[in-house]
């Protein structure tokens, strides 16, 4: 009996091992483990053995049964696993590929491109000048001598570097450093648009320490405030839409005379300063949003750029790219710092 069990155990183990598919394994299971299977019959035969032999033979049969069941389960798991992984690996080589996630340009880059192209259509060429520049270009040549209190408004970062003939080096606090640099090229008429990074020691809901400005400069014979108005109106209508209006508000800059702050009519309240309920508009001050500064180039600045101010005159303007973009219709960004927090949920919307 013992030999018979051992021979059957080897036979079943071999059959299990040789089953190549789950169906073949099912057949092995039926043949040996089923109601009339060879192993089941042996187990039953143990009952008919003389009582003295039953415990020892029973033990051998049971241990053979446990061993074979575990082989069967292992093989089953292996064959089923193989089947499913083959299913998963199946590929339709004719199917179109899956596009990898694609980024897009930052909204400030979009704004810079749009601004560049609007000014391009009226003959303003985009130029680039250093974003780390000499004090002379950032302040002194703009009618702001050293220690002049007007400089305080620019809350400047100074470079830890030895001063040169043109003073200390600064991270440009505005793009107006490009005015004299452009004049030094000596080509007329000047119609430049300089868009660059600016740096100031400021950070709150309307200020960031690094931002962008776009500086326009037009120098020729007989340039007047009428040109300034025309350029402003053209830009505002092209960038914000045909219904938006501009106004010039008297102001003071050391490098322009006269100087203005430029306001754009508020889109949220249509310039009325009140919302539909007749309450004060939350977006603006009395119907107007401030866009930036402008004015007629001061004769001292023309002289610093080597231009005869009795022959030539000029206009200049400098506005913040981020703030200008935030004034666009329907763009409800109420904290300028959001633009640079790199929160993908915010950036994805543009
Ligand atoms: C100037 O910087 C002048 N250079 C503008 C100018 C140019 C006047 C040419 C006349 C002729 P102001 O400091 O106001 O001016 O800055 C202009 C604009 O830059 C502001 O209206 C605002 O839109 C933007 N700006 C200034 N500081 C910040 C800041 N910290 N964060 C974001 N935007 C700023």
Coordinates of N, CA, C and O in Angstrom, one line a residue, residues 191-253:
X191 N 12.0 104.6 -31.6 CA 10.7 104.1 -31.2 C 11.0 102.7 -30.7 O 11.0 101.7 -31.4
X192 N 11.3 102.7 -29.4 CA 11.7 101.4 -28.7 C 10.7 100.9 -27.7 O 9.9 101.7 -27.1
X193 N 10.6 99.6 -27.5 CA 9.8 99.1 -26.4 C 10.8 98.1 -25.7 O 11.3 97.2 -26.4
X194 N 11.1 98.4 -24.5 CA 12.0 97.5 -23.7 C 11.2 96.8 -22.7 O 10.5 97.4 -21.8
X195 N 11.2 95.4 -22.7 CA 10.4 94.7 -21.7 C 11.4 93.9 -20.9 O 12.2 93.1 -21.5
X196 N 11.5 94.1 -19.6 CA 12.6 93.4 -18.8 C 12.1 93.2 -17.4 O 11.1 93.7 -16.9
X197 N 13.0 92.5 -16.7 CA 12.7 92.2 -15.3 C 13.2 93.4 -14.5 O 14.1 94.0 -14.8
X198 N 12.4 93.7 -13.4 CA 12.8 94.8 -12.5 C 12.7 94.2 -11.1 O 12.0 93.2 -10.8
X199 N 13.5 94.8 -10.2 CA 13.6 94.3 -8.8 C 13.4 95.5 -7.8 O 14.0 96.5 -7.9
X200 N 12.6 95.2 -6.8 CA 12.4 96.2 -5.7 C 12.2 95.4 -4.4 O 11.6 94.3 -4.4
X201 N 12.6 96.1 -3.3 CA 12.4 95.4 -2.0 C 11.0 95.6 -1.6 O 10.7 96.3 -0.7
X202 N 10.1 94.9 -2.2 CA 8.6 95.0 -1.9 C 8.0 93.7 -2.1 O 8.3 92.9 -3.0
X203 N 7.0 93.4 -1.2 CA 6.2 92.2 -1.4 C 4.9 92.3 -0.6 O 4.9 92.4 0.6
X204 N 3.8 92.4 -1.3 CA 2.5 92.4 -0.7 C 1.4 92.0 -1.8 O 1.9 91.6 -2.9
X205 N 0.2 92.2 -1.6 CA -0.8 91.8 -2.6 C -0.7 92.5 -3.9 O -1.1 91.9 -4.9
X206 N -0.1 93.7 -4.0 CA 0.1 94.4 -5.3 C 1.5 94.5 -5.7 O 1.8 95.1 -6.7
X207 N 2.4 93.9 -4.9 CA 3.9 94.1 -5.2 C 4.6 92.7 -5.1 O 4.3 92.0 -4.2
X208 N 5.5 92.5 -6.0 CA 6.4 91.3 -5.9 C 7.8 91.9 -6.1 O 8.1 92.9 -6.7
X209 N 8.8 91.2 -5.5 CA 10.2 91.7 -5.5 C 10.8 91.6 -6.9 O 11.7 92.4 -7.3
X210 N 10.3 90.7 -7.8 CA 10.8 90.6 -9.2 C 9.5 90.7 -10.0 O 8.6 90.0 -9.8
X211 N 9.5 91.7 -10.9 CA 8.3 91.9 -11.8 C 8.9 92.3 -13.1 O 10.1 92.4 -13.3
X212 N 8.0 92.6 -14.1 CA 8.4 93.1 -15.4 C 7.7 94.4 -15.7 O 6.6 94.7 -15.3
X213 N 8.5 95.2 -16.4 CA 7.9 96.5 -16.9 C 8.1 96.5 -18.4 O 9.0 95.9 -19.0
X214 N 7.3 97.3 -19.1 CA 7.6 97.6 -20.5 C 7.7 99.1 -20.6 O 6.8 99.9 -20.1
X215 N 8.8 99.5 -21.2 CA 9.2 100.9 -21.3 C 9.1 101.3 -22.8 O 9.7 100.7 -23.6
X216 N 8.3 102.3 -23.0 CA 8.2 102.8 -24.4 C 9.0 104.2 -24.5 O 8.9 105.0 -23.5
X217 N 9.7 104.4 -25.6 CA 10.4 105.7 -25.8 C 10.2 106.1 -27.2 O 10.5 105.2 -28.1
X218 N 9.8 107.3 -27.4 CA 9.6 107.8 -28.8 C 10.3 109.2 -28.8 O 9.9 110.1 -28.1
X219 N 11.4 109.3 -29.6 CA 12.1 110.6 -29.6 C 12.2 110.9 -31.1 O 12.7 110.1 -32.0
X220 N 11.8 112.1 -31.4 CA 11.9 112.6 -32.8 C 11.7 114.2 -32.7 O 11.5 114.7 -31.7
X221 N 11.6 114.8 -33.9 CA 11.3 116.2 -33.9 C 9.8 116.4 -33.7 O 9.0 115.6 -34.2
X222 N 9.4 117.3 -32.9 CA 8.0 117.6 -32.7 C 7.1 116.5 -32.1 O 6.0 116.3 -32.5
X223 N 7.7 115.8 -31.2 CA 6.9 114.8 -30.5 C 6.1 115.5 -29.4 O 6.6 116.3 -28.7
X224 N 4.8 115.2 -29.3 CA 3.9 116.0 -28.4 C 3.1 115.1 -27.5 O 3.0 113.8 -27.7
X225 N 2.4 115.7 -26.6 CA 1.5 114.9 -25.7 C 0.4 114.2 -26.5 O -0.1 113.2 -26.1
X226 N 0.0 114.9 -27.6 CA -1.0 114.2 -28.5 C -0.6 112.9 -29.0 O -1.3 111.9 -29.0
X227 N 0.8 112.7 -29.3 CA 1.3 111.4 -29.6 C 1.1 110.4 -28.5 O 0.8 109.3 -28.6
X228 N 1.4 110.9 -27.3 CA 1.4 110.1 -26.1 C -0.1 109.5 -25.9 O -0.3 108.3 -25.7
X229 N -1.0 110.4 -26.0 CA -2.4 110.0 -25.9 C -2.8 109.0 -27.0 O -3.5 108.0 -26.7
X230 N -2.4 109.3 -28.2 CA -2.7 108.4 -29.3 C -2.2 107.0 -29.1 O -2.8 106.0 -29.3
X231 N -0.9 106.9 -28.6 CA -0.2 105.6 -28.4 C -0.9 104.8 -27.3 O -1.2 103.7 -27.4
X232 N -1.2 105.6 -26.2 CA -1.9 105.0 -25.0 C -3.3 104.4 -25.4 O -3.6 103.3 -25.1
X233 N -4.1 105.2 -26.1 CA -5.4 104.8 -26.5 C -5.3 103.5 -27.4 O -6.1 102.6 -27.3
X234 N -4.3 103.6 -28.3 CA -4.2 102.4 -29.3 C -3.9 101.2 -28.5 O -4.5 100.1 -28.7
X235 N -2.9 101.3 -27.5 CA -2.5 100.1 -26.8 C -3.7 99.6 -25.9 O -4.0 98.4 -25.9
X236 N -4.3 100.5 -25.2 CA -5.4 100.1 -24.3 C -6.5 99.4 -25.0 O -7.0 98.3 -24.6
X237 N -6.9 99.9 -26.2 CA -8.0 99.3 -26.9 C -7.6 98.0 -27.5 O -8.4 97.0 -27.5
X238 N -6.3 97.9 -27.9 CA -5.8 96.6 -28.5 C -5.7 95.5 -27.5 O -6.0 94.4 -27.7
X239 N -5.2 95.9 -26.3 CA -4.9 94.9 -25.2 C -6.2 94.6 -24.4 O -6.4 93.4 -24.1
X240 N -7.0 95.6 -24.1 CA -8.1 95.4 -23.1 C -9.4 95.3 -23.8 O -10.4 94.8 -23.3
X241 N -9.5 95.9 -25.0 CA -10.8 95.8 -25.7 C -11.3 97.3 -26.1 O -10.9 98.2 -25.4
X242 N -12.1 97.4 -27.1 CA -12.5 98.7 -27.7 C -13.3 99.6 -26.8 O -13.3 100.8 -27.0
X243 N -13.9 99.0 -25.7 CA -14.7 99.9 -24.8 C -13.9 100.6 -23.7 O -14.5 101.4 -23.0
X244 N -12.7 100.2 -23.5 CA -11.9 100.7 -22.4 C -11.3 102.1 -22.7 O -10.9 102.4 -23.9
X245 N -11.4 103.0 -21.7 CA -10.9 104.4 -22.0 C -9.6 104.7 -21.2 O -9.4 103.9 -20.2
X246 N -8.9 105.7 -21.5 CA -7.7 106.1 -20.7 C -7.8 107.5 -20.2 O -8.6 108.3 -20.8
X247 N -7.1 107.8 -19.2 CA -7.0 109.2 -18.8 C -5.6 109.5 -18.2 O -4.9 108.6 -17.7
X248 N -5.2 110.7 -18.4 CA -3.9 111.1 -17.9 C -4.1 111.9 -16.6 O -4.9 112.8 -16.6
X249 N -3.4 111.5 -15.6 CA -3.6 112.2 -14.3 C -2.2 112.9 -14.0 O -1.2 112.2 -14.0
X250 N -2.2 114.2 -13.7 CA -0.9 114.8 -13.4 C -0.1 114.1 -12.3 O -0.8 113.7 -11.3
X251 N 1.2 114.0 -12.4 CA 2.0 113.3 -11.5 C 3.4 113.9 -11.5 O 3.6 114.8 -12.2
X252 N 4.3 113.3 -10.7 CA 5.6 113.8 -10.8 C 6.7 112.7 -10.9 O 6.7 111.8 -10.1
X253 N 7.4 112.7 -12.0 CA 8.6 111.8 -12.1 C 9.8 112.8 -12.4 O 9.6 113.8 -13.1

